[in-house]
mmCIF file of N, CA and C in Angstrom:
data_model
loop_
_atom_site.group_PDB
_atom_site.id
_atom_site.type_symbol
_atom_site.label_atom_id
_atom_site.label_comp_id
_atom_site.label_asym_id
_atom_site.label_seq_id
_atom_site.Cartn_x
_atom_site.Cartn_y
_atom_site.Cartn_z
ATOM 1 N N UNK A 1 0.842 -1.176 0.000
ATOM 2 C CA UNK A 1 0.000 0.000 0.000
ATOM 3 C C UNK A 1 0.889 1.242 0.000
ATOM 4 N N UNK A 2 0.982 2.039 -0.211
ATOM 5 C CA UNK A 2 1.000 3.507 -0.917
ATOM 6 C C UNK A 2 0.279 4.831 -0.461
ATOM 7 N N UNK A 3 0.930 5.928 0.337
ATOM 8 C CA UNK A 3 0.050 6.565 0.417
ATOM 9 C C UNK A 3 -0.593 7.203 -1.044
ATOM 10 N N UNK A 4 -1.521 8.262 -1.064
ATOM 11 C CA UNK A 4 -2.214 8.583 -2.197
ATOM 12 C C UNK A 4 -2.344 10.368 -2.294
ATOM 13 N N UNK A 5 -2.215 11.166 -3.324
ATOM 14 C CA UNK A 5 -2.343 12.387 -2.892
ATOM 15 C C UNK A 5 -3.389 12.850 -2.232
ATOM 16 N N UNK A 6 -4.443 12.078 -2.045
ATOM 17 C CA UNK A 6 -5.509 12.562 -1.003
ATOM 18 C C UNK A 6 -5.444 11.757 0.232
ATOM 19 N N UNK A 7 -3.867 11.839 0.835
ATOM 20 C CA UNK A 7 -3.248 10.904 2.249
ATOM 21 C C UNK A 7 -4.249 9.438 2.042
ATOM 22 N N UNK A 8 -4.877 8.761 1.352
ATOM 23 C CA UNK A 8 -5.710 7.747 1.504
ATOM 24 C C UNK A 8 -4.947 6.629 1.403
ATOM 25 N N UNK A 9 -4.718 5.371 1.989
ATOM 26 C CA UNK A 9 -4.185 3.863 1.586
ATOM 27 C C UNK A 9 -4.385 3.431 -0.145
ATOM 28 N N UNK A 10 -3.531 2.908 -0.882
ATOM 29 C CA UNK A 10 -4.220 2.963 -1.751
ATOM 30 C C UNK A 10 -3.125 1.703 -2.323
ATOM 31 N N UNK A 11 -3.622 0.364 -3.073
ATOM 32 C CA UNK A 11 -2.764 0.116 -3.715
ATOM 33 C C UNK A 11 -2.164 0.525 -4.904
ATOM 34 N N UNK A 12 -1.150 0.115 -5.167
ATOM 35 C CA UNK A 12 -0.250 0.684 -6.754
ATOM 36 C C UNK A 12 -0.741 -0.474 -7.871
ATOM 37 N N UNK A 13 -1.403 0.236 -8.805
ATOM 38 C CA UNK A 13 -1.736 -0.640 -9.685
ATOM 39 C C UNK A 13 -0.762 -1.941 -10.143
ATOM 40 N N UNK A 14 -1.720 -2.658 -11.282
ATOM 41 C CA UNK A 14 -0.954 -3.532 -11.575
ATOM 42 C C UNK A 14 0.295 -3.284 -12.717
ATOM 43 N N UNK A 15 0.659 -3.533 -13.334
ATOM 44 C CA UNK A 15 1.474 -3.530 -14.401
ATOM 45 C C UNK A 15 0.778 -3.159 -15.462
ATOM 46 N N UNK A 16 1.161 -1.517 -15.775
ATOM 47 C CA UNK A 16 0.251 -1.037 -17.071
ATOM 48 C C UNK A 16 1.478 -0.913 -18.633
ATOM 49 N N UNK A 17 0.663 -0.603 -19.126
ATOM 50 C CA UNK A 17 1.067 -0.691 -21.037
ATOM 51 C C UNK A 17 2.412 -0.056 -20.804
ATOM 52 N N UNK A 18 2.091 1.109 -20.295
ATOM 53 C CA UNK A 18 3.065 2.459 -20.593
ATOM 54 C C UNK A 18 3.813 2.772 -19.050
ATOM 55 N N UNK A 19 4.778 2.298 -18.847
ATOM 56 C CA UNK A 19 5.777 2.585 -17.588
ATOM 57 C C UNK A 19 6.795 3.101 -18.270
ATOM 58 N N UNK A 20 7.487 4.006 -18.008
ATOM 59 C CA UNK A 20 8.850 4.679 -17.871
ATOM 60 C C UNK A 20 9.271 4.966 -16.449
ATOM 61 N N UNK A 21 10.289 5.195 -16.142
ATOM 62 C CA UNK A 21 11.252 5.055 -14.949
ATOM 63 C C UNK A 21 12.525 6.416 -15.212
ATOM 64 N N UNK A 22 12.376 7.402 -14.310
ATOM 65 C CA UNK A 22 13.445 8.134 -14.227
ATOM 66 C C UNK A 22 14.088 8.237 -12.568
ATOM 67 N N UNK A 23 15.151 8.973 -13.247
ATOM 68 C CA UNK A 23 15.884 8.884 -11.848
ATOM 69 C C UNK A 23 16.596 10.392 -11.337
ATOM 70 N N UNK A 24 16.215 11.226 -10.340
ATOM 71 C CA UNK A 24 16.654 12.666 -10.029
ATOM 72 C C UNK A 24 16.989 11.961 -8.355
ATOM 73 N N UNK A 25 18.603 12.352 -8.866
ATOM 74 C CA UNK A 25 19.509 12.156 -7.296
ATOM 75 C C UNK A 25 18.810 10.725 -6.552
ATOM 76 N N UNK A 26 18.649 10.853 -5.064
ATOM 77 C CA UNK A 26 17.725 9.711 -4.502
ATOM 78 C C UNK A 26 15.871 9.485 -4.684
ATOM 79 N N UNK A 27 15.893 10.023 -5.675
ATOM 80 C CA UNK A 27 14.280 10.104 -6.165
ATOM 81 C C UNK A 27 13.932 9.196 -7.417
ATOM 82 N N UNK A 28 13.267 7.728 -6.937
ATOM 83 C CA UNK A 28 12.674 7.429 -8.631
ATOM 84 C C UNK A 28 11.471 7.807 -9.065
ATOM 85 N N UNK A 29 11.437 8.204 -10.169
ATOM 86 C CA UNK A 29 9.796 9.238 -10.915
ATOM 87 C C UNK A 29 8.870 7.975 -11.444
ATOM 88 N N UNK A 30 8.325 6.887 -11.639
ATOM 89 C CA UNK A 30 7.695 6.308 -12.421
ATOM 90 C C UNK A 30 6.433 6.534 -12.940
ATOM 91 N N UNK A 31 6.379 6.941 -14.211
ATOM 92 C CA UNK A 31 5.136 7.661 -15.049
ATOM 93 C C UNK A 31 4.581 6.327 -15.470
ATOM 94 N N UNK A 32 3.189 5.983 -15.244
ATOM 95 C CA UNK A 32 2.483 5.018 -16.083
ATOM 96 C C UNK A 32 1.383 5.547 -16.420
ATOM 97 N N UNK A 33 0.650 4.679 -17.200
ATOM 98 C CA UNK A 33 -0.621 4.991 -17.851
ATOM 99 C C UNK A 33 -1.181 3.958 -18.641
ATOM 100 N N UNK A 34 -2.425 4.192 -18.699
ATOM 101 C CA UNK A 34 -3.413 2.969 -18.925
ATOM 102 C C UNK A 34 -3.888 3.390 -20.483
ATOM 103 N N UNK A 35 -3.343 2.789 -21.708
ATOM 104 C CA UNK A 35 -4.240 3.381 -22.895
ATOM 105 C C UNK A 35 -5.739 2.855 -23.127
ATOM 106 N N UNK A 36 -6.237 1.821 -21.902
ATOM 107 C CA UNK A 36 -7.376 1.309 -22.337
ATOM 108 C C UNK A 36 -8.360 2.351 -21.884
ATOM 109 N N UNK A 37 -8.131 2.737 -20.542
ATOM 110 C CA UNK A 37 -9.111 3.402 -19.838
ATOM 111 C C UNK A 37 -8.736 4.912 -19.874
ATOM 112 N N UNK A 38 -7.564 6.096 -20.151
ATOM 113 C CA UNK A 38 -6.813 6.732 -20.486
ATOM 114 C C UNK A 38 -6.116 7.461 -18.781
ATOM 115 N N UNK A 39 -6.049 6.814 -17.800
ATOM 116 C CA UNK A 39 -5.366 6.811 -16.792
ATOM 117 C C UNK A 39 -4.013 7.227 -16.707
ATOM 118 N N UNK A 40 -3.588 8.059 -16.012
ATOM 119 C CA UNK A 40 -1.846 8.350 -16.128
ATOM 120 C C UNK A 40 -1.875 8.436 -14.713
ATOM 121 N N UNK A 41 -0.554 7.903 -14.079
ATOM 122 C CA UNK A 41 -0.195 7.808 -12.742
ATOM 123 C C UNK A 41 1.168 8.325 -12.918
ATOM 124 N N UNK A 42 1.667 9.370 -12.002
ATOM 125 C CA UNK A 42 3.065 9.907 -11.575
ATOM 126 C C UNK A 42 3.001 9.327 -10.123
ATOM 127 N N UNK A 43 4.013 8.690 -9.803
ATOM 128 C CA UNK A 43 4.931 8.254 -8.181
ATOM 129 C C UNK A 43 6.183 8.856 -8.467
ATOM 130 N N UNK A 44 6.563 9.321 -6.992
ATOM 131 C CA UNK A 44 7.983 9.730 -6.585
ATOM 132 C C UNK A 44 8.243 8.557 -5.684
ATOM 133 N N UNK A 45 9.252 7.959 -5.400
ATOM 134 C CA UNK A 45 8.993 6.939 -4.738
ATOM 135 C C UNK A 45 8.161 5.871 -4.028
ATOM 136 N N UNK A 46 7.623 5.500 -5.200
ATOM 137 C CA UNK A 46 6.450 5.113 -4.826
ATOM 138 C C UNK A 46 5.155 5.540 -3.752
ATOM 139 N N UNK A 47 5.311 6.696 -4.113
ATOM 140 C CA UNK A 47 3.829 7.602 -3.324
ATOM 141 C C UNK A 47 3.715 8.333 -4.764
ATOM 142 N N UNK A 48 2.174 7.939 -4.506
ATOM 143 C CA UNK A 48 1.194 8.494 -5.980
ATOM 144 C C UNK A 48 1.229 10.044 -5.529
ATOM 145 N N UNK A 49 1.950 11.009 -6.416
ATOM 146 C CA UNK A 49 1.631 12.850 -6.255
ATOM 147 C C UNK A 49 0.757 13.393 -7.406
ATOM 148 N N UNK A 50 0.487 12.628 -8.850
ATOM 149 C CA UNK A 50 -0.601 13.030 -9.458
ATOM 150 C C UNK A 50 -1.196 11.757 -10.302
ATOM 151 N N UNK A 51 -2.614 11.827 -10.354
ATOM 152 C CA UNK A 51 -3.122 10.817 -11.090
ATOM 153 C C UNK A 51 -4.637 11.744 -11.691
ATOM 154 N N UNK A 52 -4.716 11.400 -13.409
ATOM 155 C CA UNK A 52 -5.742 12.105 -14.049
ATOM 156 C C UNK A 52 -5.735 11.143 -15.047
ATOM 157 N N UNK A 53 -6.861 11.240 -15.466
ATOM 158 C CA UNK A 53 -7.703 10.613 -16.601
ATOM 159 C C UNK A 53 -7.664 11.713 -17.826
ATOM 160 N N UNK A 54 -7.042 11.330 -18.998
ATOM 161 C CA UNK A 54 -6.404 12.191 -19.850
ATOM 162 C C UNK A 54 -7.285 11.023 -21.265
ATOM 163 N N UNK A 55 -7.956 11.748 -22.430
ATOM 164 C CA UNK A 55 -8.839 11.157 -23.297
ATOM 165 C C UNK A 55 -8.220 11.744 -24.700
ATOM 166 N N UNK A 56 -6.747 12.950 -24.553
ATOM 167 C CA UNK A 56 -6.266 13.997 -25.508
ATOM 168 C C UNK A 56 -5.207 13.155 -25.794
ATOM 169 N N UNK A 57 -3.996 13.575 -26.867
ATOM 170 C CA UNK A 57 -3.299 13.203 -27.136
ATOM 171 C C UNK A 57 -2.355 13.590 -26.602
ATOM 172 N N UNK A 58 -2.056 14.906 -25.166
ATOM 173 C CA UNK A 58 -0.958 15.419 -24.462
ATOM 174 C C UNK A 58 -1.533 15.666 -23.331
ATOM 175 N N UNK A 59 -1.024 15.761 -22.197
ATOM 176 C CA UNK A 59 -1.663 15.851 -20.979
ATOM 177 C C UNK A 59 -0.179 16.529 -19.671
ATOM 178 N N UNK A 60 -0.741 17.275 -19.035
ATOM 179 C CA UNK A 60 0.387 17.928 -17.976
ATOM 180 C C UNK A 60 -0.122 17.899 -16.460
ATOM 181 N N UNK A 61 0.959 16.905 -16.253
ATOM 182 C CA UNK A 61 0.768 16.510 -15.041
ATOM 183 C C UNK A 61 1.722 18.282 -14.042
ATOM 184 N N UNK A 62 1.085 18.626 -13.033
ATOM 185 C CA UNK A 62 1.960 20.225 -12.011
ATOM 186 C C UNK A 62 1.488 19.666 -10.743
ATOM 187 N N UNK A 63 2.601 19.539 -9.770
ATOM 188 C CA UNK A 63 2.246 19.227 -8.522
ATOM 189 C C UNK A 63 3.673 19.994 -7.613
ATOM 190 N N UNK A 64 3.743 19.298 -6.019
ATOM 191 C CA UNK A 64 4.546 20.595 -5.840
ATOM 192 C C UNK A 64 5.395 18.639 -4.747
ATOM 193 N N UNK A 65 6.321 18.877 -4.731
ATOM 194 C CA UNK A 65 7.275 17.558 -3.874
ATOM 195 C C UNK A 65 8.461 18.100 -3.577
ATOM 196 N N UNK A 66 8.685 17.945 -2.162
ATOM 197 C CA UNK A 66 9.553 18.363 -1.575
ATOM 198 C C UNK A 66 9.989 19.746 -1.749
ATOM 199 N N UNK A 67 9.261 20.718 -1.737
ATOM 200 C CA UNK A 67 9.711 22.223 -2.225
ATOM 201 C C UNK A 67 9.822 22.528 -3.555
ATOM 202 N N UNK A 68 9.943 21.369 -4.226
ATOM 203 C CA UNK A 68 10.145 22.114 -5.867
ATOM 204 C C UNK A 68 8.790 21.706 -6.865
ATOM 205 N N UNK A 69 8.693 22.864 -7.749
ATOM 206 C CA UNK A 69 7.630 22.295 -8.639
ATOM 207 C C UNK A 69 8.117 21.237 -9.677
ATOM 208 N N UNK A 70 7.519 20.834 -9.543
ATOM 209 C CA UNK A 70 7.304 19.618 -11.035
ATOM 210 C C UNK A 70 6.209 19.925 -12.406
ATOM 211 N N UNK A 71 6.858 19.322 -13.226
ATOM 212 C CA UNK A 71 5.677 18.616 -13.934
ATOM 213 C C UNK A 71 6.083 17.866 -15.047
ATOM 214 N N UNK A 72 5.217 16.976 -15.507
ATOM 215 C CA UNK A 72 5.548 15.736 -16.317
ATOM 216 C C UNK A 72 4.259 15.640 -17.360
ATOM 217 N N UNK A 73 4.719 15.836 -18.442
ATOM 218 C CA UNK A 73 3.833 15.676 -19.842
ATOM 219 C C UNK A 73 3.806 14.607 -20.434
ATOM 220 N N UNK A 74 2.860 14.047 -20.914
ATOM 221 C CA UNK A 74 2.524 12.562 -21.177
ATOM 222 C C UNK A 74 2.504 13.070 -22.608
ATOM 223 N N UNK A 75 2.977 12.962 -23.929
ATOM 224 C CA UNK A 75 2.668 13.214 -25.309
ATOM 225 C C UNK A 75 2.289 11.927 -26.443
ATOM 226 N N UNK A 76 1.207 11.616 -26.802
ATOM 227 C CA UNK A 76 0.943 10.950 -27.650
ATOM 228 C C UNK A 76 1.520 10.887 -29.379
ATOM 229 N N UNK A 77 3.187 10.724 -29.380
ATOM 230 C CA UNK A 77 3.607 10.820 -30.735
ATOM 231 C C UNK A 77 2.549 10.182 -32.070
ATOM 232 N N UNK A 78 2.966 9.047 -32.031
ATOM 233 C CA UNK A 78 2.146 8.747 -32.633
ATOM 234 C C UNK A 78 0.698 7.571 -32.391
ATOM 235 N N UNK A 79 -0.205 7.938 -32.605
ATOM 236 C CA UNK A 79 -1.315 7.641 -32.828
ATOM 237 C C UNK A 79 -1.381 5.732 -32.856
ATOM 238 N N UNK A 80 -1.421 5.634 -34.121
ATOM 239 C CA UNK A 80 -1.295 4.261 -34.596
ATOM 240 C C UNK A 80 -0.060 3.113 -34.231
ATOM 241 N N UNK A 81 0.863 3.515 -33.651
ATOM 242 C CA UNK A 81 1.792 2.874 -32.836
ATOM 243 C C UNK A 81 1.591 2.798 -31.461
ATOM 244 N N UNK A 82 0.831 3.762 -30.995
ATOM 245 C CA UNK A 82 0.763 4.195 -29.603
ATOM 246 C C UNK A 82 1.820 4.717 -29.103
ATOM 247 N N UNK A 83 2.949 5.223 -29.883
ATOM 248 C CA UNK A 83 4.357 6.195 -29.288
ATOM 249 C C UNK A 83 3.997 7.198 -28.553
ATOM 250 N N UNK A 84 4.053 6.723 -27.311
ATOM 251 C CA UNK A 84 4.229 7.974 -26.320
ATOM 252 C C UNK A 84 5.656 8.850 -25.598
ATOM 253 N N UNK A 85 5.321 9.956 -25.530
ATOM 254 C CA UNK A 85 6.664 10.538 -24.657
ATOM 255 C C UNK A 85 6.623 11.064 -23.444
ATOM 256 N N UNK A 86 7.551 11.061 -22.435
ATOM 257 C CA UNK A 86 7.419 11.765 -20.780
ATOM 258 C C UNK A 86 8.328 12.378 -20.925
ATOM 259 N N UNK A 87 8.087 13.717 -20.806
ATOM 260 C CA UNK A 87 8.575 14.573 -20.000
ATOM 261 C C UNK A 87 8.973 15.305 -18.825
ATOM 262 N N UNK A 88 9.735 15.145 -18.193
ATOM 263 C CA UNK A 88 9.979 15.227 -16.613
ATOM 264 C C UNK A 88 10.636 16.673 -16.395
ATOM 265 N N UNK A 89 10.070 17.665 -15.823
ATOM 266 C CA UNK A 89 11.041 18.860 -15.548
ATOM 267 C C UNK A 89 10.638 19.215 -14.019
ATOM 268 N N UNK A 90 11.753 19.728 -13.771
ATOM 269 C CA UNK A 90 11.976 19.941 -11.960
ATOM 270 C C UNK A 90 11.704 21.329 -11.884
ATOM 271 N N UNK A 91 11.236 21.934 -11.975
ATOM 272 C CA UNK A 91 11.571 23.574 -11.978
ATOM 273 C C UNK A 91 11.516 23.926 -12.949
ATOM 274 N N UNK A 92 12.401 24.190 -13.702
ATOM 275 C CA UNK A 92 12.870 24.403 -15.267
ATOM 276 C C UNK A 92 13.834 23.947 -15.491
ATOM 277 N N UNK A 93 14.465 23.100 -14.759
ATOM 278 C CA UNK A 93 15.360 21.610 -15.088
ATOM 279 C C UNK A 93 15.304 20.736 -15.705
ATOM 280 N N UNK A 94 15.176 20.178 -16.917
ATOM 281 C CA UNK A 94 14.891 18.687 -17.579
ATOM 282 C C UNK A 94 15.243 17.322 -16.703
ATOM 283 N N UNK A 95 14.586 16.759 -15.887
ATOM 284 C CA UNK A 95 15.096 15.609 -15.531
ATOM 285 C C UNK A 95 15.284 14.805 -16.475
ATOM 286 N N UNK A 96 14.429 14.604 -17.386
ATOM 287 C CA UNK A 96 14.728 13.131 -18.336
ATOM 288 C C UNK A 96 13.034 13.101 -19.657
ATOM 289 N N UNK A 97 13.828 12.704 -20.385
ATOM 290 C CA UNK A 97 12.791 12.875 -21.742
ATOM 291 C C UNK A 97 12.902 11.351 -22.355
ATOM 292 N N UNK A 98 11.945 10.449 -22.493
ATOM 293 C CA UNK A 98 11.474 8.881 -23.020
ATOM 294 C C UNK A 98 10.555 8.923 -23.468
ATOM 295 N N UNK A 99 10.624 8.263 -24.836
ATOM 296 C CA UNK A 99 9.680 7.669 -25.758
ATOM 297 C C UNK A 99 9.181 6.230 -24.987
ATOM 298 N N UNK A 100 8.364 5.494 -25.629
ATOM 299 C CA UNK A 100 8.097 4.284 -25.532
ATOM 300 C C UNK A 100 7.000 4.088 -26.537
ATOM 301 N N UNK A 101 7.197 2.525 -27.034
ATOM 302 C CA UNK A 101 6.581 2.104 -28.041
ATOM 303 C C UNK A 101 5.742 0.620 -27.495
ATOM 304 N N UNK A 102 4.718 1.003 -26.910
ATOM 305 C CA UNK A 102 4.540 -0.308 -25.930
ATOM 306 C C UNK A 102 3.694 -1.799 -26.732
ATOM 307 N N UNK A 103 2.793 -1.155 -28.074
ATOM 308 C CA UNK A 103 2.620 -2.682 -29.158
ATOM 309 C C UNK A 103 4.295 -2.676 -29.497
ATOM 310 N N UNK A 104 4.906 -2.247 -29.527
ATOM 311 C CA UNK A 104 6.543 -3.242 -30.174
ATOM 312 C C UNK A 104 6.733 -4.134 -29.321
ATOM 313 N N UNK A 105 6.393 -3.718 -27.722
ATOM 314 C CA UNK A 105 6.895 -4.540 -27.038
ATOM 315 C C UNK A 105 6.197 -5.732 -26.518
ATOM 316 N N UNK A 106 5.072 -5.538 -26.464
ATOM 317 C CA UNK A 106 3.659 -6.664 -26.188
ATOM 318 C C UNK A 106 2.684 -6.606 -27.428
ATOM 319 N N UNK A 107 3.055 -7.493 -28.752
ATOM 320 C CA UNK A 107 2.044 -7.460 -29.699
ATOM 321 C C UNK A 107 0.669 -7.965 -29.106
ATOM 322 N N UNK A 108 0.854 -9.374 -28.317
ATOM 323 C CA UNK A 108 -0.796 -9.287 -27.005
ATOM 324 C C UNK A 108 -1.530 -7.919 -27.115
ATOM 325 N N UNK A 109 -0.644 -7.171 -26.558
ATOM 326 C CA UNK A 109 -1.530 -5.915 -25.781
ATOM 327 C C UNK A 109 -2.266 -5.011 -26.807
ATOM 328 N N UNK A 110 -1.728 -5.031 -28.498
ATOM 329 C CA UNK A 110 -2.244 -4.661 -29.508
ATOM 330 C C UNK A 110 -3.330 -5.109 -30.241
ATOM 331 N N UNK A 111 -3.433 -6.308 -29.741
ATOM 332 C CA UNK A 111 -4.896 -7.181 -30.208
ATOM 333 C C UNK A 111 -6.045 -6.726 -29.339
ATOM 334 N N UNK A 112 -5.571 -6.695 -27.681
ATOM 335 C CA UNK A 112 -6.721 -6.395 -26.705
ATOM 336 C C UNK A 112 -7.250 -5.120 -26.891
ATOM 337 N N UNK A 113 -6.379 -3.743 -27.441
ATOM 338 C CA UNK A 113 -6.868 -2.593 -27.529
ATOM 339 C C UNK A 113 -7.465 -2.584 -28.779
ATOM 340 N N UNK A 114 -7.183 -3.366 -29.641
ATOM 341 C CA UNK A 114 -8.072 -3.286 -30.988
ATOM 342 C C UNK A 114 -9.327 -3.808 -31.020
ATOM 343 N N UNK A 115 -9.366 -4.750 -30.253
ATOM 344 C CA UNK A 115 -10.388 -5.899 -29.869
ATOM 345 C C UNK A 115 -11.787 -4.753 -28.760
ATOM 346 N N UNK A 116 -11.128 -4.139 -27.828
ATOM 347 C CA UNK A 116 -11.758 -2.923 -27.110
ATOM 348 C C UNK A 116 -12.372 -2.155 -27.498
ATOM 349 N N UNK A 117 -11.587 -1.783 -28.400
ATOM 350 C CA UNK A 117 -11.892 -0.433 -29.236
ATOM 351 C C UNK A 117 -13.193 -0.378 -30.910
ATOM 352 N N UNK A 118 -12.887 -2.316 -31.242
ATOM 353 C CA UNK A 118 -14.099 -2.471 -31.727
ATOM 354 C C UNK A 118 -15.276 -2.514 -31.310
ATOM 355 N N UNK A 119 -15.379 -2.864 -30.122
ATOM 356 C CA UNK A 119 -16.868 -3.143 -29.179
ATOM 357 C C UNK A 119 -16.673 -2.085 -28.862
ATOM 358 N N UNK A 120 -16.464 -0.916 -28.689
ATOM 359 C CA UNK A 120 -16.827 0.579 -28.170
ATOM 360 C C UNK A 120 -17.356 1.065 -29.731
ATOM 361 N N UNK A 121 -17.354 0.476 -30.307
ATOM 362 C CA UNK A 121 -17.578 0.896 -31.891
ATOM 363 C C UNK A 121 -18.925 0.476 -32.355
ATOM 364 N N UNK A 122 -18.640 -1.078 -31.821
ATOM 365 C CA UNK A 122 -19.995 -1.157 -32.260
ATOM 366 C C UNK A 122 -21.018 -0.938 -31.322
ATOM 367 N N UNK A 123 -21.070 -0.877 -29.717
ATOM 368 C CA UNK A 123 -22.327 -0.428 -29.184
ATOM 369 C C UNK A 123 -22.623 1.237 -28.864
ATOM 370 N N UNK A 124 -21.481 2.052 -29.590
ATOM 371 C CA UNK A 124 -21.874 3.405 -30.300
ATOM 372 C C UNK A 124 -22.167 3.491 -31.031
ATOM 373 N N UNK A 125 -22.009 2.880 -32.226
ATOM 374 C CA UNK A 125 -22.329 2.600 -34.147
ATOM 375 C C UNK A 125 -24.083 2.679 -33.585
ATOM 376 N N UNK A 126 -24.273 1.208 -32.702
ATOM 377 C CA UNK A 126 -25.865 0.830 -32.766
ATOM 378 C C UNK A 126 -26.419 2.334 -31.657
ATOM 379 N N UNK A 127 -25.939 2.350 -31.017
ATOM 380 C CA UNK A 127 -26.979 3.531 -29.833
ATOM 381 C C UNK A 127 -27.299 4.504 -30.634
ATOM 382 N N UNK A 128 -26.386 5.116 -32.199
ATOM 383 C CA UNK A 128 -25.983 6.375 -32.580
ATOM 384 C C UNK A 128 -27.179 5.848 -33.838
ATOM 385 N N UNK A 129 -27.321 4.536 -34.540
ATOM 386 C CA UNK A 129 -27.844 4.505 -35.382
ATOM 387 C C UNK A 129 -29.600 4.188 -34.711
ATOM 388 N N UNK A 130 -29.697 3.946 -33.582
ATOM 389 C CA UNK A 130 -30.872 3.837 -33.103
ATOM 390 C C UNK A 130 -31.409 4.932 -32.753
ATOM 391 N N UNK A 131 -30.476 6.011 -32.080
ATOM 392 C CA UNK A 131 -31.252 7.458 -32.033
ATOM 393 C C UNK A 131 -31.651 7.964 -33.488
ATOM 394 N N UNK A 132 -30.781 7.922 -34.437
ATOM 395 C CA UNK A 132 -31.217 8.355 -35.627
ATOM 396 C C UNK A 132 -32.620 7.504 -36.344
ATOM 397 N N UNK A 133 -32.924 6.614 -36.118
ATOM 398 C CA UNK A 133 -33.438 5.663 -36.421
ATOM 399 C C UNK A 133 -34.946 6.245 -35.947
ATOM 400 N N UNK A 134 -34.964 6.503 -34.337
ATOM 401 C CA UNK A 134 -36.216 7.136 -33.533
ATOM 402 C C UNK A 134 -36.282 8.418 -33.779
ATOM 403 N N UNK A 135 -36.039 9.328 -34.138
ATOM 404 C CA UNK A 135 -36.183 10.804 -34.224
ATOM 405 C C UNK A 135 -36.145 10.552 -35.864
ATOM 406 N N UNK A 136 -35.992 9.873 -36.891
ATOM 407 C CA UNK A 136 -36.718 10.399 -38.272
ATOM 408 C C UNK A 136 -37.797 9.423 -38.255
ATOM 409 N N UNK A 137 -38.066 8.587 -37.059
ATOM 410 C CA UNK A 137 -39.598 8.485 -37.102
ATOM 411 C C UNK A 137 -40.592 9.503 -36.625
ATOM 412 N N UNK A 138 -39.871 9.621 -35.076
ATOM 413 C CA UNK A 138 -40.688 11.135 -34.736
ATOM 414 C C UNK A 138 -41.149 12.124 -35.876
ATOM 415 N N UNK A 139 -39.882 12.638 -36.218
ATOM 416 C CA UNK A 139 -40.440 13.521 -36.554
ATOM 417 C C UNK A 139 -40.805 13.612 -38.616
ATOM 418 N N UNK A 140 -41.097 12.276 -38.762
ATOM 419 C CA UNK A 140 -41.180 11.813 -40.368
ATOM 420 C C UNK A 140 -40.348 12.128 -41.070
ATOM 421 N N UNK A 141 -39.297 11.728 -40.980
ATOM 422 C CA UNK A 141 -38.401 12.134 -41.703
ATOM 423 C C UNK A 141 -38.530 11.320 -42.934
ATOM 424 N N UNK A 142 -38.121 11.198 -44.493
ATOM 425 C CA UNK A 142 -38.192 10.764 -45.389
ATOM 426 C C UNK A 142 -37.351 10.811 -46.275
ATOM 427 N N UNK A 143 -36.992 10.289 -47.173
ATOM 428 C CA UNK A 143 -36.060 10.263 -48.110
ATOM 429 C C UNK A 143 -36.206 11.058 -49.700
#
């Protein structure tokens, strides 16, 4: 268990897609994130200091640890690979800048998000074609 930025017990997730690992003096940073659910977790030694649900292709994590500001940008390079990048700055210090390419590394994990991402497809396809479906009856719609 872990404390949590709202002091709460909390466990540390399991093993997600997207981990990177930096290192400032006796401090490890580990940035993860979930591309299924769009989750990003920052730990400083393993205590969670920011966690947000990010649905964009860039996202900025600002929090404040041990006296200095932080912040850490999650960037979605590319799209169709899922290339993401972290950005880590201390202040206006660069701690450390990583890509990761996480289908290169688990083709598995590229089937499950495709596989996801079709069934979010199709029970929006049908909800989206059923509203359309009821409102040009309402209101007679015709061809």
């Amino acid at each position: 268990m872990t404390r949590s930025i709202n002091n709460e017990e909390k466990a540390l997730p399991k093993k997600l897609p997207f981990e990177l690992y930096f290192q400032d003096g006796d401090n490890q940073i580990a940035c993860k994130a979930n591309f299924l659910n769009g989750k990003e977790y920052v730990y400083i030694n393993d205590e969670l200091v920011s966690e947000k649900r990010n649905l964009g292709f860039k996202s900025k994590h600002t929090f404040e640890y041990e006296g200095a500001e932080w912040t850490v940008v999650f960037d979605v390079i590319n799209m169709l690979t899922s290339e993401t990048e972290c950005l880590i700055l201390k202040g206006k210090k660069k701690v450390g800048r990583k890509a990761l390419k996480p289908f290169a590394q688990n083709p598995k994990l590229m089937i499950k998000a495709f596989a996801t991402f079709f069934c979010y497809g199709l029970v929006f396809g049908a909800a989206f074609a059923a509203v359309g479906y009821f409102i040009g009856r309402w209101f007679g719609g015709s061809l």
